[in-house]
Structures are given as C-alpha cells and as structure tokens.
Amino acid sequence: MPITVKIGEAKTHLSELLCKVEAGEDVIIARGQEPIAKLTRIRREGDVRAAIDEIRAARAGLPKTTPDEILAWRDEGRRF
C-alpha cells in the first residue's frame, strides 16, 4: 500500500522517502488531496533481493498458504 504525502512534507523528508522507495514502498505525492506524482523503485534486471522483498511485502498480512492449497494449484487442470 503506497504512502501518500503532501508536497511540503515530500520536500522536507525526501531522503527518508527515498529510503522507503528503495525498500520497495511506493510514495504518492499530493497537492492537497489530489495525487500528482508517484515515486517508485526502478527495477534492475537481476535484482533478485528486491523481487523477494516485494513478494514478502505483498504477502504480509495474508493468511499462510496450506500444503493442501499448493497441491490443489499444482493439480488444477490435470486429468487423472
């Protein structure tokens, strides 16, 4: 989930916001209530650590996948 900050706050805390972007978070910059820009990490080819961190962030708060679910996904569409 992206962080939303106003322009003045973004100017004051740019270094900290860029650290958050490097960690995989997106930052929306707004003028008042209107979003006008998005800071997002530039993906580098072969940046495996960043990809793993993004997957972990996306999975945070979701229920754990059970072994039965994994087997069901594996077998989906198979004919026995």
mmCIF file with all atom_site columns, C-alpha atoms in Angstrom:
data_model
loop_
_atom_site.group_PDB
_atom_site.id
_atom_site.type_symbol
_atom_site.label_atom_id
_atom_site.label_alt_id
_atom_site.label_comp_id
_atom_site.label_asym_id
_atom_site.label_entity_id
_atom_site.label_seq_id
_atom_site.pdbx_PDB_ins_code
_atom_site.Cartn_x
_atom_site.Cartn_y
_atom_site.Cartn_z
_atom_site.occupancy
_atom_site.B_iso_or_equiv
_atom_site.pdbx_formal_charge
_atom_site.auth_seq_id
_atom_site.auth_comp_id
_atom_site.auth_asym_id
_atom_site.auth_atom_id
_atom_site.pdbx_PDB_model_num
ATOM 1  C CA . MET A 1 1  ? 0.000  0.000   0.000   1.00 0.00 ? 1  MET A CA 1
ATOM 2  C CA . PRO A 1 2  ? 1.561  3.301   -1.041  1.00 0.00 ? 2  PRO A CA 1
ATOM 3  C CA . ILE A 1 3  ? 2.324  6.135   1.348   1.00 0.00 ? 3  ILE A CA 1
ATOM 4  C CA . THR A 1 4  ? 0.720  9.491   0.469   1.00 0.00 ? 4  THR A CA 1
ATOM 5  C CA . VAL A 1 5  ? 2.452  12.751  1.419   1.00 0.00 ? 5  VAL A CA 1
ATOM 6  C CA . LYS A 1 6  ? 1.851  16.394  0.570   1.00 0.00 ? 6  LYS A CA 1
ATOM 7  C CA . ILE A 1 7  ? 4.397  18.359  -1.458  1.00 0.00 ? 7  ILE A CA 1
ATOM 8  C CA . GLY A 1 8  ? 5.838  20.262  1.522   1.00 0.00 ? 8  GLY A CA 1
ATOM 9  C CA . GLU A 1 9  ? 6.317  17.073  3.511   1.00 0.00 ? 9  GLU A CA 1
ATOM 10 C CA . ALA A 1 10 ? 7.932  15.382  0.493   1.00 0.00 ? 10 ALA A CA 1
ATOM 11 C CA . LYS A 1 11 ? 10.408 18.276  0.143   1.00 0.00 ? 11 LYS A CA 1
ATOM 12 C CA . THR A 1 12 ? 11.255 18.186  3.837   1.00 0.00 ? 12 THR A CA 1
ATOM 13 C CA . HIS A 1 13 ? 11.626 14.396  4.076   1.00 0.00 ? 13 HIS A CA 1
ATOM 14 C CA . LEU A 1 14 ? 12.853 13.475  0.590   1.00 0.00 ? 14 LEU A CA 1
ATOM 15 C CA . SER A 1 15 ? 15.832 11.418  1.800   1.00 0.00 ? 15 SER A CA 1
ATOM 16 C CA . GLU A 1 16 ? 13.643 9.356   4.133   1.00 0.00 ? 16 GLU A CA 1
ATOM 17 C CA . LEU A 1 17 ? 11.026 8.854   1.427   1.00 0.00 ? 17 LEU A CA 1
ATOM 18 C CA . LEU A 1 18 ? 13.706 7.666   -0.992  1.00 0.00 ? 18 LEU A CA 1
ATOM 19 C CA . CYS A 1 19 ? 14.865 5.113   1.606   1.00 0.00 ? 19 CYS A CA 1
ATOM 20 C CA . LYS A 1 20 ? 11.307 3.801   1.749   1.00 0.00 ? 20 LYS A CA 1
ATOM 21 C CA . VAL A 1 21 ? 11.213 3.632   -2.059  1.00 0.00 ? 21 VAL A CA 1
ATOM 22 C CA . GLU A 1 22 ? 14.500 1.716   -2.083  1.00 0.00 ? 22 GLU A CA 1
ATOM 23 C CA . ALA A 1 23 ? 12.911 -0.726  0.375   1.00 0.00 ? 23 ALA A CA 1
ATOM 24 C CA . GLY A 1 24 ? 10.101 -1.353  -2.115  1.00 0.00 ? 24 GLY A CA 1
ATOM 25 C CA . GLU A 1 25 ? 7.364  1.028   -0.955  1.00 0.00 ? 25 GLU A CA 1
ATOM 26 C CA . ASP A 1 26 ? 5.656  3.422   -3.348  1.00 0.00 ? 26 ASP A CA 1
ATOM 27 C CA . VAL A 1 27 ? 5.178  7.063   -2.366  1.00 0.00 ? 27 VAL A CA 1
ATOM 28 C CA . ILE A 1 28 ? 2.376  9.218   -3.769  1.00 0.00 ? 28 ILE A CA 1
ATOM 29 C CA . ILE A 1 29 ? 2.918  12.990  -3.687  1.00 0.00 ? 29 ILE A CA 1
ATOM 30 C CA . ALA A 1 30 ? -0.254 15.038  -3.473  1.00 0.00 ? 30 ALA A CA 1
ATOM 31 C CA . ARG A 1 31 ? -1.184 18.686  -3.838  1.00 0.00 ? 31 ARG A CA 1
ATOM 32 C CA . GLY A 1 32 ? -3.863 18.980  -1.189  1.00 0.00 ? 32 GLY A CA 1
ATOM 33 C CA . GLN A 1 33 ? -5.985 15.871  -1.673  1.00 0.00 ? 33 GLN A CA 1
ATOM 34 C CA . GLU A 1 34 ? -5.100 15.473  -5.377  1.00 0.00 ? 34 GLU A CA 1
ATOM 35 C CA . PRO A 1 35 ? -2.333 12.903  -6.154  1.00 0.00 ? 35 PRO A CA 1
ATOM 36 C CA . ILE A 1 36 ? 0.101  14.345  -8.707  1.00 0.00 ? 36 ILE A CA 1
ATOM 37 C CA . ALA A 1 37 ? 3.179  12.101  -8.723  1.00 0.00 ? 37 ALA A CA 1
ATOM 38 C CA . LYS A 1 38 ? 4.398  8.655   -7.718  1.00 0.00 ? 38 LYS A CA 1
ATOM 39 C CA . LEU A 1 39 ? 7.867  7.690   -6.512  1.00 0.00 ? 39 LEU A CA 1
ATOM 40 C CA . THR A 1 40 ? 8.620  4.062   -7.193  1.00 0.00 ? 40 THR A CA 1
ATOM 41 C CA . ARG A 1 41 ? 11.746 1.929   -7.242  1.00 0.00 ? 41 ARG A CA 1
ATOM 42 C CA . ILE A 1 42 ? 13.464 1.465   -10.579 1.00 0.00 ? 42 ILE A CA 1
ATOM 43 C CA . ARG A 1 43 ? 13.708 -2.241  -11.217 1.00 0.00 ? 43 ARG A CA 1
ATOM 44 C CA . ARG A 1 44 ? 17.057 -3.561  -12.252 1.00 0.00 ? 44 ARG A CA 1
ATOM 45 C CA . GLU A 1 45 ? 17.404 -6.703  -14.243 1.00 0.00 ? 45 GLU A CA 1
ATOM 46 C CA . GLY A 1 46 ? 18.640 -9.456  -11.955 1.00 0.00 ? 46 GLY A CA 1
ATOM 47 C CA . ASP A 1 47 ? 17.691 -7.589  -8.770  1.00 0.00 ? 47 ASP A CA 1
ATOM 48 C CA . VAL A 1 48 ? 16.593 -10.778 -7.022  1.00 0.00 ? 48 VAL A CA 1
ATOM 49 C CA . ARG A 1 49 ? 16.690 -9.374  -3.473  1.00 0.00 ? 49 ARG A CA 1
ATOM 50 C CA . ALA A 1 50 ? 14.273 -6.579  -4.426  1.00 0.00 ? 50 ALA A CA 1
ATOM 51 C CA . ALA A 1 51 ? 11.915 -9.085  -6.052  1.00 0.00 ? 51 ALA A CA 1
ATOM 52 C CA . ILE A 1 52 ? 11.924 -11.277 -2.933  1.00 0.00 ? 52 ILE A CA 1
ATOM 53 C CA . ASP A 1 53 ? 11.286 -8.256  -0.702  1.00 0.00 ? 53 ASP A CA 1
ATOM 54 C CA . GLU A 1 54 ? 8.368  -7.170  -2.913  1.00 0.00 ? 54 GLU A CA 1
ATOM 55 C CA . ILE A 1 55 ? 6.809  -10.625 -2.746  1.00 0.00 ? 55 ILE A CA 1
ATOM 56 C CA . ARG A 1 56 ? 7.182  -10.698 1.039   1.00 0.00 ? 56 ARG A CA 1
ATOM 57 C CA . ALA A 1 57 ? 5.626  -7.226  1.340   1.00 0.00 ? 57 ALA A CA 1
ATOM 58 C CA . ALA A 1 58 ? 2.717  -8.252  -0.900  1.00 0.00 ? 58 ALA A CA 1
ATOM 59 C CA . ARG A 1 59 ? 2.122  -11.425 1.157   1.00 0.00 ? 59 ARG A CA 1
ATOM 60 C CA . ALA A 1 60 ? 2.307  -9.621  4.532   1.00 0.00 ? 60 ALA A CA 1
ATOM 61 C CA . GLY A 1 61 ? -0.971 -9.882  6.374   1.00 0.00 ? 61 GLY A CA 1
ATOM 62 C CA . LEU A 1 62 ? -2.373 -12.579 4.108   1.00 0.00 ? 62 LEU A CA 1
ATOM 63 C CA . PRO A 1 63 ? -3.183 -15.987 5.555   1.00 0.00 ? 63 PRO A CA 1
ATOM 64 C CA . LYS A 1 64 ? -0.476 -18.601 5.146   1.00 0.00 ? 64 LYS A CA 1
ATOM 65 C CA . THR A 1 65 ? -0.805 -20.952 2.201   1.00 0.00 ? 65 THR A CA 1
ATOM 66 C CA . THR A 1 66 ? -1.540 -24.515 3.267   1.00 0.00 ? 66 THR A CA 1
ATOM 67 C CA . PRO A 1 67 ? 0.096  -27.584 1.737   1.00 0.00 ? 67 PRO A CA 1
ATOM 68 C CA . ASP A 1 68 ? -3.346 -28.696 0.502   1.00 0.00 ? 68 ASP A CA 1
ATOM 69 C CA . GLU A 1 69 ? -3.760 -25.405 -1.393  1.00 0.00 ? 69 GLU A CA 1
ATOM 70 C CA . ILE A 1 70 ? -0.354 -25.820 -3.015  1.00 0.00 ? 70 ILE A CA 1
ATOM 71 C CA . LEU A 1 71 ? -1.222 -29.362 -4.115  1.00 0.00 ? 71 LEU A CA 1
ATOM 72 C CA . ALA A 1 72 ? -4.597 -28.165 -5.446  1.00 0.00 ? 72 ALA A CA 1
ATOM 73 C CA . TRP A 1 73 ? -2.884 -25.432 -7.502  1.00 0.00 ? 73 TRP A CA 1
ATOM 74 C CA . ARG A 1 74 ? -0.373 -27.971 -8.826  1.00 0.00 ? 74 ARG A CA 1
ATOM 75 C CA . ASP A 1 75 ? -3.125 -30.356 -9.844  1.00 0.00 ? 75 ASP A CA 1
ATOM 76 C CA . GLU A 1 76 ? -5.504 -27.746 -11.258 1.00 0.00 ? 76 GLU A CA 1
ATOM 77 C CA . GLY A 1 77 ? -6.472 -28.644 -14.806 1.00 0.00 ? 77 GLY A CA 1
ATOM 78 C CA . ARG A 1 78 ? -4.825 -32.076 -14.668 1.00 0.00 ? 78 ARG A CA 1
ATOM 79 C CA . ARG A 1 79 ? -6.743 -35.130 -15.692 1.00 0.00 ? 79 ARG A CA 1
ATOM 80 C CA . PHE A 1 80 ? -6.260 -38.152 -13.535 1.00 0.00 ? 80 PHE A CA 1
#
